[in-house]
Each structure stands twice: as structure tokens, then as C-alpha cells.
XYZ file of C-alpha atoms in Angstrom:
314
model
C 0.000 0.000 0.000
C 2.773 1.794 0.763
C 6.003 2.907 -1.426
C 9.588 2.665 0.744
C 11.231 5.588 0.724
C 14.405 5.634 -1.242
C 17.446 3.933 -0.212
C 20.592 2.933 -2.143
C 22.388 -0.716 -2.256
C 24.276 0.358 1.129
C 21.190 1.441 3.071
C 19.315 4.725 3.789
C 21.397 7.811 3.576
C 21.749 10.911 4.745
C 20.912 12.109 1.169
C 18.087 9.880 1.234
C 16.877 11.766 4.269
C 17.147 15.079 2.926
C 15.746 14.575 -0.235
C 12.780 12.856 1.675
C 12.346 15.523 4.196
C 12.297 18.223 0.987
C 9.484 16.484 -0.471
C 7.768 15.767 3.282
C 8.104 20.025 4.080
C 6.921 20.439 0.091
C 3.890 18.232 0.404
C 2.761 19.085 4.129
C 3.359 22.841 5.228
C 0.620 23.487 7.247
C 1.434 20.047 9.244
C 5.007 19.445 9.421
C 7.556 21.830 10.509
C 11.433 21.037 9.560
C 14.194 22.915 11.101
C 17.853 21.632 12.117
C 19.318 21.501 15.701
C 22.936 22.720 14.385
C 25.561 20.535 12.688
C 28.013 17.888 13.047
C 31.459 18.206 13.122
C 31.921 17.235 9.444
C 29.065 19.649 8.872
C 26.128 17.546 8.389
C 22.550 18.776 9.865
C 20.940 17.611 12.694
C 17.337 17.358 11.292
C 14.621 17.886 13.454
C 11.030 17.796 12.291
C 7.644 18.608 14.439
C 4.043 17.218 13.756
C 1.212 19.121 14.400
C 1.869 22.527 16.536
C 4.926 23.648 18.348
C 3.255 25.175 21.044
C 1.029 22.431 21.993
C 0.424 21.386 25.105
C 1.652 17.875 25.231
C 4.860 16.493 23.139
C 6.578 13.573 22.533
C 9.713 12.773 20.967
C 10.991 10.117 18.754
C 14.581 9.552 17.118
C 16.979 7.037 15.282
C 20.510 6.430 14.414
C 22.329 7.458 17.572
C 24.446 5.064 16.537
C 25.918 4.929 12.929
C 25.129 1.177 11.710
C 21.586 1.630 13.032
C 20.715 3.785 10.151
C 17.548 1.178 9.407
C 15.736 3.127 11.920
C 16.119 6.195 10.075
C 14.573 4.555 7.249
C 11.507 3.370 9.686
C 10.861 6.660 11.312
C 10.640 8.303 8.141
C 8.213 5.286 6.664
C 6.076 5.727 9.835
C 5.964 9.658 9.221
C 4.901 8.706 5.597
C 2.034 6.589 6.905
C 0.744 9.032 9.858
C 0.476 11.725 7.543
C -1.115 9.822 4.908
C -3.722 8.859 7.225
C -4.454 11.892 8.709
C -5.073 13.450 5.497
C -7.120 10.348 4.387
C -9.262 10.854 7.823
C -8.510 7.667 8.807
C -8.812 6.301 12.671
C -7.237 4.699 15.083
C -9.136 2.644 18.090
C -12.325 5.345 16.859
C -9.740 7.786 17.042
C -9.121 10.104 13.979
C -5.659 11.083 13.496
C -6.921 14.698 13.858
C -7.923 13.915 17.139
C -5.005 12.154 18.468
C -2.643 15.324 17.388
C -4.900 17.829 19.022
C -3.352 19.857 21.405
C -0.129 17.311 20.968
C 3.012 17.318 18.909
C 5.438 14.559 17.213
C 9.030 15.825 17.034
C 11.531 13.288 15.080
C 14.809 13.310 14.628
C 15.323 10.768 12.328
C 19.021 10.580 12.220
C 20.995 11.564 15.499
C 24.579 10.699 13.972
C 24.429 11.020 9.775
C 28.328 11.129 10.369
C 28.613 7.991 11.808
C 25.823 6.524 9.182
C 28.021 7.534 6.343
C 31.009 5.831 7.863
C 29.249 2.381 8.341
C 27.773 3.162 4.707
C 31.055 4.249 2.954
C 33.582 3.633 5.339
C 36.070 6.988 6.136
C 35.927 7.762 2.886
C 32.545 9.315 3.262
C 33.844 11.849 5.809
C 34.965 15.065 4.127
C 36.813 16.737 6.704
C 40.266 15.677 6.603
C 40.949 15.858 9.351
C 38.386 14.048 10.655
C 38.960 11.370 8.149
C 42.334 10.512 9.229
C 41.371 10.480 13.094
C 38.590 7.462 11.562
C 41.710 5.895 9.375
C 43.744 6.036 12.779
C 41.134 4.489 15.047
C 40.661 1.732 11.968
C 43.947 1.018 12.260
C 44.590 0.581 15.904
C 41.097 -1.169 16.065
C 41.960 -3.351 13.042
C 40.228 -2.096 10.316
C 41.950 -2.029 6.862
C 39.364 -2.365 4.079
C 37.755 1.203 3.567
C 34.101 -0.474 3.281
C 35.045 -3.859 5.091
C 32.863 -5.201 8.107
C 34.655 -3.263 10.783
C 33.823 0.148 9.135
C 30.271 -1.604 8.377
C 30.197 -2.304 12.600
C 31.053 2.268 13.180
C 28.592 2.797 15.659
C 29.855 5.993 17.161
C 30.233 9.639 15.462
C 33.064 10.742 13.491
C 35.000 11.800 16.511
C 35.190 8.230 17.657
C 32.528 8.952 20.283
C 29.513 6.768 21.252
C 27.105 9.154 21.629
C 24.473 6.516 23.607
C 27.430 6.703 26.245
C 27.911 10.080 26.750
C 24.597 11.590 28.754
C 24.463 12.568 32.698
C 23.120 9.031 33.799
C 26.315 7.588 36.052
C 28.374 8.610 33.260
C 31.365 9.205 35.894
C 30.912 5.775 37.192
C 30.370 4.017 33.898
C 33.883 2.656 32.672
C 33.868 2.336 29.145
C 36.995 -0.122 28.825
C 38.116 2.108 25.746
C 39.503 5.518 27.195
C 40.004 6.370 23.842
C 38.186 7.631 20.514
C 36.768 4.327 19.047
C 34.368 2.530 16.734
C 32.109 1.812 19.533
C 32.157 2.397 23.522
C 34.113 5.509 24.241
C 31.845 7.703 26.593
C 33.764 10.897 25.642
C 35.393 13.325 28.212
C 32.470 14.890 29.276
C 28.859 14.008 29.197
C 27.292 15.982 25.967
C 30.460 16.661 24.867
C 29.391 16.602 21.405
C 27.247 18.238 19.140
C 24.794 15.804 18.656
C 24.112 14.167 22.215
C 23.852 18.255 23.429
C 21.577 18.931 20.860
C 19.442 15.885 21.971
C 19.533 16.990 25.474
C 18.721 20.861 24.766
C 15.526 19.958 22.787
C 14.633 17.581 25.248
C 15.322 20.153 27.897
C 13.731 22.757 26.166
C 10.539 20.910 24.953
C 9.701 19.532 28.211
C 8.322 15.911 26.294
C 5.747 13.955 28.178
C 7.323 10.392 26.371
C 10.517 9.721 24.108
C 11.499 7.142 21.989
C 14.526 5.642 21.182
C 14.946 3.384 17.930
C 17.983 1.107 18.128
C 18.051 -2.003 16.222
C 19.221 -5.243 17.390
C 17.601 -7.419 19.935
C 13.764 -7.214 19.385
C 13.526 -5.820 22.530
C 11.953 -2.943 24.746
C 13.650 -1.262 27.401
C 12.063 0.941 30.105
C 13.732 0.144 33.415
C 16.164 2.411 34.804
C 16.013 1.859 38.514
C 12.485 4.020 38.556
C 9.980 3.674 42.221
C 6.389 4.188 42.977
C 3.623 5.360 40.389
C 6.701 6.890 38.072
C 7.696 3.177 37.828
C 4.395 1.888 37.055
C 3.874 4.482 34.216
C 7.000 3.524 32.663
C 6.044 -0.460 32.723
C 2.431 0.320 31.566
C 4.136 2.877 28.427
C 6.455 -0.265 27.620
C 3.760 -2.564 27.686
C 1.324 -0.504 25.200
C 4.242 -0.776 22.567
C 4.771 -4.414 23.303
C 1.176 -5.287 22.901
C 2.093 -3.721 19.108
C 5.059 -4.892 18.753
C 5.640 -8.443 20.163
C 8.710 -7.258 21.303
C 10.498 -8.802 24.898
C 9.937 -6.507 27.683
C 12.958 -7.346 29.972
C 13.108 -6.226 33.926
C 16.224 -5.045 35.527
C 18.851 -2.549 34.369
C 21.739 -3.006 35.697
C 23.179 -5.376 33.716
C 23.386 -3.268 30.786
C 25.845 -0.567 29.918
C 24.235 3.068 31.159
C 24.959 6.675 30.239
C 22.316 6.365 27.097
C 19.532 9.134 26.378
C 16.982 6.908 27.643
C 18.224 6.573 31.057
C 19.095 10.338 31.026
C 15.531 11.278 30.398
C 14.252 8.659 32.609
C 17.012 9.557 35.732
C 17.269 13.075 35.538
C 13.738 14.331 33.691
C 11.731 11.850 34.706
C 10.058 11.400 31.398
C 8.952 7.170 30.394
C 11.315 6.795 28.151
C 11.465 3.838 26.147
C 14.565 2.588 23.866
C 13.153 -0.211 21.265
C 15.277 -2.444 19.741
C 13.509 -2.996 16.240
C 15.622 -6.500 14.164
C 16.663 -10.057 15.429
C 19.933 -9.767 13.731
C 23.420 -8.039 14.123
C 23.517 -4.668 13.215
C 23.297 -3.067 10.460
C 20.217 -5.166 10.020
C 19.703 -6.454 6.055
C 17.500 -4.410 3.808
C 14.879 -7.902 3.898
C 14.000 -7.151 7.099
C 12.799 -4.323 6.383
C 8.914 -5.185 5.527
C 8.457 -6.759 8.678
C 10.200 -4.617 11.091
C 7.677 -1.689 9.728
C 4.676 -4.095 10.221
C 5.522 -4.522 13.691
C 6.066 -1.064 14.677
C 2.549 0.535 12.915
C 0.763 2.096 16.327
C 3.346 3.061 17.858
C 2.785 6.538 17.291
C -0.456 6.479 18.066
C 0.254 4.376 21.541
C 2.483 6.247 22.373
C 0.638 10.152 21.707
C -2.823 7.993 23.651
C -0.594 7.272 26.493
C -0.161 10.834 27.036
């Protein structure tokens, strides 16, 4: 029913994305707003687009691609923007709610890729990067890490930004007491020196910060998977669990207790910890990342409603 969005032999791009958001901003003026959050440090924007009014009342937030071989979820955010907007225009509904009605008074803001640097390195290895700069730091990392081919599966693996930074590492939740085991720029791991010591985790946390969201969303992609703990107590807690357990009715996805097992210092346990917003980070494919372009069709099929549970959750 639906047409994919474009996306080349190595995935979706950043120019994929921009060429998609033109025609999005072209098609749907009065409904979508598109600005940028600033720019990466090889000077790539930080798109940021908003659903239904700015001022509302109510917000929530939804993103992709913190992490450079996870660029799939870019593709599925911008699929599931595609399909919300073709429904509301259609008048279509949604549990005898019409998509009119579940944006009043609320906002959707996306930003579909957090890190297009580290996309274009998984994509097209250091080549891709223009600064040079910043190209030989990824050569150098390569090479201590062992990667030689300029496309080969370790560049294929680049889950940080072009500054050898995991950005999923590097917000205020126990970031001091988190030890990364890298202390070091690297392909995946390194918490940084500071938390939101680069451009794009601060300019996650300033919107976030500045918008005030009522629920966030984190795509990742590997694990099928829903995480919402984070330590939370009392009714907080059980608003959290009940969030994650709307999307896994939709999704099918496992809904694991506990959090300490798992690495912290990510955006969902910063907005959980220190705004105490239910934060949820779904993990969307079954296999290693960056997931193959077949599983595509069904990873989409599984996350239609989410939107929509998550904005009726509110």
C-alpha cells in the first residue's frame, strides 16, 4: 500500500533523508515543521522535524541512528511519518480515534538521524567523511582497532560519530561511574570526556530540555527488545512499565526487567534519571547490526501504532 522511501544498495542515507524531508516540508506545510538543531562536526545537519503545533500542550519525541550502523531506523521513522500523515489526510482512525484527534493539542518531534556522520562511515567507510581531518582520526582508530578495508565489516560495525565517540554513552546518567573499557576515541564504547560533549548528544539533550516531552522514543536495532527500566519507584515506575507494555502489545517485542546489567549513560536513562520522562529505547531486528535491507517489511509491520500508543498514552 505503501512505497519505501528511497534507499541505495548500502542502506538509507543521509541524502536519502534530505531529499525525503524536501518532499515531506513540500507536500505538508501546514502540518510538518522542519528545522535543524545545528551541525556535526563534518558539517552535516541535525534534522529535526515537528508534527502538528509547536506550542502544543503535550509532546513527545521520537529519534533514530544514535548510533551509525543503526541507520535502518532512520529509514523506519521516516516510513512511519509517511504513513501518519497519509492517514491523517485520508481521515482515517485509530481505536475510533481520527488522526486529527489524536494530534490535538499534541506534537510529534523526530529526529530521524541523530549521527548522519557515523551513518556515512558504516555506509562508505572513512571515505565518506569530508573533513580531513576528521577522516584521518577514523583511518587512525581503523587502524589501531583493526580495520583495513575502507568499506570492510569493521567500518560496516562504526557505531559511534566521526569523533570516535559513542554518543548513547555520553549523557548525565552515572556517566562518571560508567567505565567504558576504551579511554580512547573508538568505533564503539568511548563515553567521551564529558557528558554531551558533542554536538549531537547536546543537541538531543537541549531539545529535550527545552521541549519539556511527556514520552521519548529511542529506535535502536538489534535485539527485538523494549527497554524501560532504569532503577524508577512508585507510580513513576508503574507508568513507565504500563508505556512499555502498550508498545509491546504492538510490537511483540520482549519486555525485559532489571537494568543493571546493561551498559548506562544512554539518552533513555538520562531522560528517565534526571527528567523523569517514560522513556522507552526499542530495539527494532533479530539480527546483528546493520540489520539487512529484507528485514525491512516486517520490522515496519511490527512497529505501525506506535505513534499512536504512544501520543494515547499521554
Amino acid at each position: 500500500m505503501y512505497k519505501q522511501l528511497g534507499r541505495r544498495f548500502w542502506g538509507y542515507t543521509y541524502q536519502d533523508l534530505e531529499k525525503d524531508l524536501e518532499i515531506f516540508a513540500r507536500a505538508f506545510p501546514e502540518t510538518m515543521e522542519l528545522k535543524t538543531l545545528g551541525k556535526t562536526a563534518d558539517e552535516r545537519e541535525i534534522y529535526c522535524f515537528i508534527l502538528g503545533r509547536a506550542d502544543a500542550g503535550e509532546k513527545i519525541f521520537l529519534f533514530g541512528a544514535i548510533h551509525g550502523r543503526e541507520y535502518m531506523t532512520s529509514q523506519l521513522l521516516m516510513e512511519q511519518t509517511a504513513e501518519f500523515l497519509t492517514k491523517l489526510y485520508r481521515k482515517e482512525t485509530y481505536k475510533g480515534y481520527s488522526y486529527k484527534e489524536l494530534l490535538r493539542g499534541k506534537a510529534v518531534y523526530v529526529v530521524p538521524m541523530a549521527n548522519p556522520d557515523g551513518v556515512t562511515i558504516s555506509q562508505q567507510g572513512p571515505r565518506g567523511i569530508r573533513d580531513p581531518e576528521l577522516q584521518k582520526q577514523v583511518w587512525k582508530i581503523g587502524e589501531r582497532e583493526g580495520g583495513r578495508m575502507p568499506c570492510g565489516p569493521y567500518y560496516r560495525k562504526w557505531k559511534a560519530n566521526a569523533r570516535g565517540v559513542d554518543l548513547n554513552r555520553n549523557f548525565q546518567a552515572f556517566w562518571e561511574e560508567y567505565h567504558d573499557l576504551k579511554g580512547q576515541p573508538s568505533r564503539e564504547g568511548y563515553k567521551g570526556q564529558a557528558p554531551e560533549d558533542q554536538e549531537e548528544s547536546k543537541a538531543l539533550a537541549e531539545l529535550t530540555r527545552q521541549e519539556k516531552f511527556q514520552r521519548t522514543v529511542s529506535y535502536h536495532s538489534s535485539g527485538e527488545v523494549i527497554y524501560w527500566d532504569f532503577g524508577q519507584k512508585g507510580e513513576f515506575r508503574r507508568i513507565c512499565r504500563n508505556f512499555g507494555e502498550r508498545i509491546q502489545r504492538i510490537t511483540g517485542y520482549g519486555l525485559p526487567e532489571g537494568w543493571d546489567y546493561l551498559d548506562p549513560a544512554g539518552y533513555k536513562d538520562w531522560a528517565v534519571k534526571e527528567r523523569k520522562i517514560p522513556s522507552l529505547t526499542i530495539e527494532i531486528g533479530k539480527a546483528e547490526s546493520p540489520l539487512p535491507p529484507s528485514a525491512f517489511r516486517e520490522i515496519l509491520r511490527r512497529n505501525r501504532g506506535v505513534w499512536e500508543e504512544t501520543l494515547l498514552s499521554l
